[in-house]
Short mmCIF file of C-alpha atoms and ligand atoms in Angstrom, two decimals:
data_model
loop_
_atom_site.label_atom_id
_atom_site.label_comp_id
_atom_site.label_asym_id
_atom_site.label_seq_id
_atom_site.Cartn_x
_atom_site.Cartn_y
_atom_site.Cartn_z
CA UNK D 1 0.00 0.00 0.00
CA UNK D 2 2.81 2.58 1.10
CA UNK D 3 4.40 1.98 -2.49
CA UNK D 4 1.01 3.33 -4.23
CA UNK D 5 1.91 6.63 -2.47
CA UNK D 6 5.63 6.39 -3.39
CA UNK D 7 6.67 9.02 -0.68
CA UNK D 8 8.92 7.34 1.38
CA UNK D 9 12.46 8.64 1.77
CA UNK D 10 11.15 11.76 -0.22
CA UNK D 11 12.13 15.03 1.68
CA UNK D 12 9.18 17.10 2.13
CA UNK D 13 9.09 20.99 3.50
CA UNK D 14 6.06 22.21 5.44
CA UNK D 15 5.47 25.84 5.76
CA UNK D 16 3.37 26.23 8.94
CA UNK D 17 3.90 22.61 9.91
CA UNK D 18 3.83 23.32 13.98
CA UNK D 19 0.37 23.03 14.53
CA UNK D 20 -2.97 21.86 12.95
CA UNK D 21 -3.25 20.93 9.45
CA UNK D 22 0.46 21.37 8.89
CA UNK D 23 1.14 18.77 12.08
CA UNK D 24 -1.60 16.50 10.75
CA UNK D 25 -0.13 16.20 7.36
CA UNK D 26 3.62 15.87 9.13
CA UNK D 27 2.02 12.92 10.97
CA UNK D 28 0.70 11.52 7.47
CA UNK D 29 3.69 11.79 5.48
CA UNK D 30 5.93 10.56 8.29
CA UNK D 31 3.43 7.39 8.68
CA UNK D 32 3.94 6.72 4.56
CA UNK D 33 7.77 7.21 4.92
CA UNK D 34 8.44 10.78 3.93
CA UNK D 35 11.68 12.89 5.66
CA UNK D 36 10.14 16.24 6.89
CA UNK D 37 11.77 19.79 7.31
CA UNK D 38 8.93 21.48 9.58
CA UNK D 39 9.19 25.26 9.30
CA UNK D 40 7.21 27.63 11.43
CA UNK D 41 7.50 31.28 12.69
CA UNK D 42 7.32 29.54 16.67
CA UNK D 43 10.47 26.93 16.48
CA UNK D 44 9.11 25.11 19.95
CA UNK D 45 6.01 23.80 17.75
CA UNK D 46 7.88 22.68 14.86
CA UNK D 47 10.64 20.81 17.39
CA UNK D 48 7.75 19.54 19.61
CA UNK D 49 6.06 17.98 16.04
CA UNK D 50 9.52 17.01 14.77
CA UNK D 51 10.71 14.92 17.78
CA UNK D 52 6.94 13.06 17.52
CA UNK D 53 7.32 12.15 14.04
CA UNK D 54 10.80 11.01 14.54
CA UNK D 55 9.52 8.37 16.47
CA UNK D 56 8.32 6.45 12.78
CA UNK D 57 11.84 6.62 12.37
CA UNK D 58 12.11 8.91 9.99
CA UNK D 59 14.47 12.25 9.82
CA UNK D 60 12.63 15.54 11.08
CA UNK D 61 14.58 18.86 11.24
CA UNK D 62 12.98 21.99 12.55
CA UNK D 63 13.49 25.59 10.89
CA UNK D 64 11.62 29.33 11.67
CA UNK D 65 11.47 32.20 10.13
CA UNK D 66 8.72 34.99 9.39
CA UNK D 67 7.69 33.96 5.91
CA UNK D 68 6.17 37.13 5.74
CA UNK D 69 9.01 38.65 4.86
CA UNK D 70 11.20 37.78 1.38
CA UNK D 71 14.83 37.96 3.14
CA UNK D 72 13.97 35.35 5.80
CA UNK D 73 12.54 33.24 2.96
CA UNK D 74 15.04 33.10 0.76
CA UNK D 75 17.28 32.51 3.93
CA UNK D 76 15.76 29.77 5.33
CA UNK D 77 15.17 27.75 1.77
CA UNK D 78 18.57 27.90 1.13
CA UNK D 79 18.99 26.79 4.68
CA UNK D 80 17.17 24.14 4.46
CA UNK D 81 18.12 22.64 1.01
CA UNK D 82 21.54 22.43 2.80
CA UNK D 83 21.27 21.06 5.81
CA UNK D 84 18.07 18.63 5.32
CA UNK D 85 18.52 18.28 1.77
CA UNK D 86 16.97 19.19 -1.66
CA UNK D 87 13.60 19.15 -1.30
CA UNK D 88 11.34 17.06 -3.32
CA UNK D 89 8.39 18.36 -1.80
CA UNK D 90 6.97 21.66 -0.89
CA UNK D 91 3.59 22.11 1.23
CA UNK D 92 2.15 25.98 2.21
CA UNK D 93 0.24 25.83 4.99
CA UNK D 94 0.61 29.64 6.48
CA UNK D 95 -2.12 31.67 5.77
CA UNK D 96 -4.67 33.41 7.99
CA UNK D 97 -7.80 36.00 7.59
CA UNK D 98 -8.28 39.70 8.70
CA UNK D 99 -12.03 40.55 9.11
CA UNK D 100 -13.77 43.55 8.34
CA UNK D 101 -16.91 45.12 5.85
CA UNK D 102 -15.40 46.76 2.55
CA UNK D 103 -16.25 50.03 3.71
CA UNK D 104 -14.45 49.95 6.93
CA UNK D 105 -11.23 48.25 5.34
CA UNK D 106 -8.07 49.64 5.86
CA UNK D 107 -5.33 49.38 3.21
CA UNK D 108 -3.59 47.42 6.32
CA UNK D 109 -5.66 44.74 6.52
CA UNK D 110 -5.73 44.04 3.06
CA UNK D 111 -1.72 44.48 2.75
CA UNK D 112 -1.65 41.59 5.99
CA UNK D 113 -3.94 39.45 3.96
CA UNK D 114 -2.66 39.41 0.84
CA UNK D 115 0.90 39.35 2.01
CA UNK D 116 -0.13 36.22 5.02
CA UNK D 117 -1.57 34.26 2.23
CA UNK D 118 -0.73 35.00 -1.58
CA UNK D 119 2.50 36.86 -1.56
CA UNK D 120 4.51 34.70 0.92
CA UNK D 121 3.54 31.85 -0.98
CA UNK D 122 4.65 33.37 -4.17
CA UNK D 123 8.24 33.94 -2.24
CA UNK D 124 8.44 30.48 -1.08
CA UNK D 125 7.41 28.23 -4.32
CA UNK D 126 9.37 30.59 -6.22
CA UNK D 127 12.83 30.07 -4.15
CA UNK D 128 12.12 26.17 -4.23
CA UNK D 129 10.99 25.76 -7.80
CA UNK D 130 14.25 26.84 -8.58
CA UNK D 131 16.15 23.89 -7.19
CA UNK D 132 13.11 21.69 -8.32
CA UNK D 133 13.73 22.93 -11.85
CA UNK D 134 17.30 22.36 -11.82
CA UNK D 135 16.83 18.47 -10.52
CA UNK D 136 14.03 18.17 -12.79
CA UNK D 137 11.11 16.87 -10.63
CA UNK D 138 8.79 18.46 -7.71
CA UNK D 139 5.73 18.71 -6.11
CA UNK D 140 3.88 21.45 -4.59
CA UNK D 141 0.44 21.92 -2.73
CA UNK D 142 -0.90 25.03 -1.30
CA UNK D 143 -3.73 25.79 1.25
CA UNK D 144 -6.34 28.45 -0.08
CA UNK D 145 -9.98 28.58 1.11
CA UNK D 146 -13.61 27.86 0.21
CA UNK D 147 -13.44 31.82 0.06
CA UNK D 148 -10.93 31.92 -2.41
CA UNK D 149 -14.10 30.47 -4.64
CA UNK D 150 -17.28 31.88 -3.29
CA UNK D 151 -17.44 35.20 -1.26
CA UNK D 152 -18.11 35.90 1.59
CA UNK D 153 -19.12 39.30 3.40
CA UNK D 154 -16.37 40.58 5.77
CA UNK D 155 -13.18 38.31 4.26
CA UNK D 156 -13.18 40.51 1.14
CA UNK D 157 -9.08 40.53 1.28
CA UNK D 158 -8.74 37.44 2.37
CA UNK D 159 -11.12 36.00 -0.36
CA UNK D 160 -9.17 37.89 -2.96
CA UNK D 161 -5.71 36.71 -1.33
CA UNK D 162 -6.97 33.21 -1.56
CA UNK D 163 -8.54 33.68 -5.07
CA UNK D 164 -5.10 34.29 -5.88
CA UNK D 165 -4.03 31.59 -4.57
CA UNK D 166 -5.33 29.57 -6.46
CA UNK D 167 -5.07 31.27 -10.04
CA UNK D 168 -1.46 31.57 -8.81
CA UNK D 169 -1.58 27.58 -9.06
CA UNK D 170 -2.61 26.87 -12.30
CA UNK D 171 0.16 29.57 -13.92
CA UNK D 172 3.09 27.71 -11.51
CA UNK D 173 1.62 23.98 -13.18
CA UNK D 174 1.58 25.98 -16.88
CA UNK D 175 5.01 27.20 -16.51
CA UNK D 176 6.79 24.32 -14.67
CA UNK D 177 5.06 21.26 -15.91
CA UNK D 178 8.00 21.09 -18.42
CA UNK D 179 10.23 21.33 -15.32
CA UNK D 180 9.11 18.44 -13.90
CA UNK D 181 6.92 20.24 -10.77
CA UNK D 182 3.11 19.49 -10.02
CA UNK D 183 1.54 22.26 -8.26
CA UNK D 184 -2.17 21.78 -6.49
CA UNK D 185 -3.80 23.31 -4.17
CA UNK D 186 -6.55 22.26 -1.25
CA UNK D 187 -9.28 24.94 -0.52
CA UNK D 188 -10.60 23.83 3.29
CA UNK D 189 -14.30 24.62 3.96
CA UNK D 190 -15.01 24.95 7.76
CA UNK D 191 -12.22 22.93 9.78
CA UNK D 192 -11.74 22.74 13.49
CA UNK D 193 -8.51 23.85 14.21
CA UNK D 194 -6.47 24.58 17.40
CA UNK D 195 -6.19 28.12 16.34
CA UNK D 196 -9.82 28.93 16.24
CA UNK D 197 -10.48 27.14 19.51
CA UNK D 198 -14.27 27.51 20.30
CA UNK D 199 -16.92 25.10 21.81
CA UNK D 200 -16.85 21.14 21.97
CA UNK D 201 -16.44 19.34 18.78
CA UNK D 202 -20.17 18.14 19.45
CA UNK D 203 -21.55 21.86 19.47
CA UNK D 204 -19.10 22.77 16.31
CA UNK D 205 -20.58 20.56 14.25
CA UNK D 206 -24.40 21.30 15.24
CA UNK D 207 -23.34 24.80 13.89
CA UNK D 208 -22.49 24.23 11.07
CA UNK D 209 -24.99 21.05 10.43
CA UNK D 210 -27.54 23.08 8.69
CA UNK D 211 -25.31 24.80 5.58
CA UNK D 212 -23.07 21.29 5.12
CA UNK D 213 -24.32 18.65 3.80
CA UNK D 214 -22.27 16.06 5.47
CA UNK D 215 -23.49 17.48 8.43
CA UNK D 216 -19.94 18.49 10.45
CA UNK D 217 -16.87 20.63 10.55
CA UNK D 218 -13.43 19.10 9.39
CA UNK D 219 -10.43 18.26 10.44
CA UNK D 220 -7.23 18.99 9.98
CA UNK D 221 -6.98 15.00 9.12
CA UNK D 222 -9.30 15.58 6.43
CA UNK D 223 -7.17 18.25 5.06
CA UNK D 224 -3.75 16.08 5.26
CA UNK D 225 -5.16 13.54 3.52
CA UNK D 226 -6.03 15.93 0.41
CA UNK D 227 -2.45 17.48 0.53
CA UNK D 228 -0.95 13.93 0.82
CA UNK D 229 -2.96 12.55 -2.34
CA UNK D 230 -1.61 15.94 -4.35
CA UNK D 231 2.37 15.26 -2.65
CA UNK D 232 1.97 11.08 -3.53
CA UNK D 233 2.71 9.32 -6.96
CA UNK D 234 -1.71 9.19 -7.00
CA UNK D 235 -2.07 12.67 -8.28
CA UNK D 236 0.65 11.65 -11.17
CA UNK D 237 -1.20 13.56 -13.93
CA UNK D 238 -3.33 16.10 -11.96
CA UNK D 239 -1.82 19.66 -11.69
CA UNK D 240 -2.81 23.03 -11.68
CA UNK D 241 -6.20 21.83 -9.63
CA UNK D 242 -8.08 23.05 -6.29
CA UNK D 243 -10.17 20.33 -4.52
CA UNK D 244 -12.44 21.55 -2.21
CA UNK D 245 -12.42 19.73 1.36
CA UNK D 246 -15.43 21.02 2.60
CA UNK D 247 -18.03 18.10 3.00
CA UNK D 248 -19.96 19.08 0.51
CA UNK D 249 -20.40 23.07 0.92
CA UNK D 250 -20.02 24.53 -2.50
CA UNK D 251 -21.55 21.40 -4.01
CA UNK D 252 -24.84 22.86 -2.82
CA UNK D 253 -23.79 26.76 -3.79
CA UNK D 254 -22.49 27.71 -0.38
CA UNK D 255 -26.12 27.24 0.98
CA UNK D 256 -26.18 23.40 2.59
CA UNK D 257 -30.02 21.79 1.77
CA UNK D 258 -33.50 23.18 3.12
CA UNK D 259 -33.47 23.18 6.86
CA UNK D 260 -36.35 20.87 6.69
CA UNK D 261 -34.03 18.19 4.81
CA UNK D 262 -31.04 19.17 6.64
CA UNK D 263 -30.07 15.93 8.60
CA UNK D 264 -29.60 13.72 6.10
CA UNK D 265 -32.56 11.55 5.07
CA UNK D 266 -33.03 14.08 2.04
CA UNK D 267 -36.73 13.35 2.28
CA UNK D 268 -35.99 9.92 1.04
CA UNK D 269 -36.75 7.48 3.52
CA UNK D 270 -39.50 8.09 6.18
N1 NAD P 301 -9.31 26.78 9.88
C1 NAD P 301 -10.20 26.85 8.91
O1 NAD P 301 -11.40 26.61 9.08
C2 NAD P 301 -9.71 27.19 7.51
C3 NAD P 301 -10.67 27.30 6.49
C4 NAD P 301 -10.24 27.58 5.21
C5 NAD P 301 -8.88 27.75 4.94
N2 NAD P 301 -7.98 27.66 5.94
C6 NAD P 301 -6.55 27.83 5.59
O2 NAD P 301 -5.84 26.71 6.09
C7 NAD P 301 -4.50 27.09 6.42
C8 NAD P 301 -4.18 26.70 7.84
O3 NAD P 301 -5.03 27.40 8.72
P1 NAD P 301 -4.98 27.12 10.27
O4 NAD P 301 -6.05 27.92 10.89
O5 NAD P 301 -4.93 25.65 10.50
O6 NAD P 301 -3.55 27.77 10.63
P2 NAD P 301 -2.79 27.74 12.01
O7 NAD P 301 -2.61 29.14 12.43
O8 NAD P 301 -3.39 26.81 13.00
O9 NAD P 301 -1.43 27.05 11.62
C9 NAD P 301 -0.50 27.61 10.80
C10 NAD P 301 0.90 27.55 11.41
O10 NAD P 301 1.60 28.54 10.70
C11 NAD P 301 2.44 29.26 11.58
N3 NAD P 301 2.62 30.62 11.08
C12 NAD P 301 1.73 31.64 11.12
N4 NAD P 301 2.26 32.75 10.58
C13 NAD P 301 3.51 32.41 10.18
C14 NAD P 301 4.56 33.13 9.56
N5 NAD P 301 4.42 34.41 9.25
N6 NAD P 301 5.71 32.48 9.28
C15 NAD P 301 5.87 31.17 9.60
N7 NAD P 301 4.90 30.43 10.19
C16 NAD P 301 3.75 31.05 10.49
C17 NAD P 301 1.72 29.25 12.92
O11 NAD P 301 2.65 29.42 13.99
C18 NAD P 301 1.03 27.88 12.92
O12 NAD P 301 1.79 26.91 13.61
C19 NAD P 301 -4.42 28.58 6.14
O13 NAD P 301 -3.88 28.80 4.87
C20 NAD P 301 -5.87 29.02 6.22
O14 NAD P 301 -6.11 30.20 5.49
C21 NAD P 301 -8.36 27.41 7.23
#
């Protein structure tokens, strides 16, 4: 089964891997094999996931910097390509949202947004590409958002950010196809995360029951196991693509069914 996903002793950089999705998919990948370089802007999470997924036996290494800003990127990538290794793998996890109405946006905001979520990752797959493109083979997955494909009021910067995101996608898989790199791209609907701590899992999902179909928030397991299907020899001949992990959200427009339906049965059976 592992050989289906043909990651094992490939080295694998995740951008934001010290908590949540980005520890959930370190988890994954170690469990199938990968080596991991775990880079996040608070070096006690990314040590604290390293040392746990070093206990599959594979190599972890942790790395921080601000990827926010172009010097420490460029920094830390070359960093990393020399003392873990040249990377076969590249997965952007950072990204966060500012909220406000259009009218009461400041030019701040939508700088922090764009820069937290489309222009770092711009920075980043750019300085790796360049050593993918010179060995001839990559792969690369980024994290947008449901909002980067429907809108929603009050994350008008991030939407656009994320929007971004992933058109920026498809024109890295036009241009470096020939190189060798798949680039793809997971849009999460609403996932429970350790960031956005709120009520019991139980009360979470009841939330959000009525607008998704499959009745319950995600997890940042569901999300790992999108980004590892895009990283593993599966997703061979799909690039330049978004899947949406959002159990079922945009399938019914963003809406979820008719409250009366809304549970399941679908007014099927009695
Ligand atoms: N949580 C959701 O419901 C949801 C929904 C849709 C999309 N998303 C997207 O999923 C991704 C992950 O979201 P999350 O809420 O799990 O994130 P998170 O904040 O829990 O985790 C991201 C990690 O990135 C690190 N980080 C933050 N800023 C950084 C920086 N400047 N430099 C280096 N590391 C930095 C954090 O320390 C953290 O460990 C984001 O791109 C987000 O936009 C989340």
């Amino acid at each position: 089964m592992r050989e289906l996903f043909g990651l094992e002793g490939k080295r694998v950089l995740i951008v934001g891997g010290g908590q949540g999705m980005g520890e959930a998919t370190a988890r994954l990948l170690a469990s199938l094999g990968a080596d991991l370089a775990i880079l996040d802007l608070e070096l006690d999470r990314a040590e604290r996931v390293c040392a746990e997924v070093r206990e599959k036996g594979i190599t972890a290494q942790a790395f921080t910097a601000d990827v926010t800003q172009e010097a420490q990127v460029v920094d830390v990538v070359a960093k990393v390509e020399r003392e873990f290794g040249a990377l076969d793998g590249l997965v952007c996890i950072v990204g966060m949202a500012g909220w406000a109405p259009l009218v009461e946006m400041t030019t701040e905001t939508w700088d922090n947004d764009h820069n937290r979520n489309l222009r770092y990752l711009f920075v980043t797959a750019r300085e790796v590409a360049r050593g993918m493109l010179a060995r001839g083979s990559g792969r690369i997955v980024c994290l947008a958002s449901i909002d980067g494909i429907r809108s929603a009021a009050g994350h008008g910067s991030y939407g656009a950010a994320k929007a971004g995101v992933i058109h920026l996608v498809k024109t890295m898989a036009a241009e470096w196809s020939a190189g060798g790199i798949r680039v793809n791209c997971v849009a999460p609907g609403s996932i429970i995360t350790p960031r956005i701590p709120k009520k019991a899992p139980e009360e979470e999902h009841a939330l959000i029951a009525p607008y998704v179909p499959m009745a319950r928030r995600g997890t940042v397991t569901d999300i790992a196991k999108a980004v590892t299907f895009f990283l593993s020899d599966m997703a061979d001949y799909v690039t330049g693509q978004t899947l949406a992990v959002d159990g079922g959200f945009l399938a019914t427009g963003g809406f979820g069914p008719p409250p009366k339906m809304a549970g399941g049965t679908m007014g099927l059976t009695k």
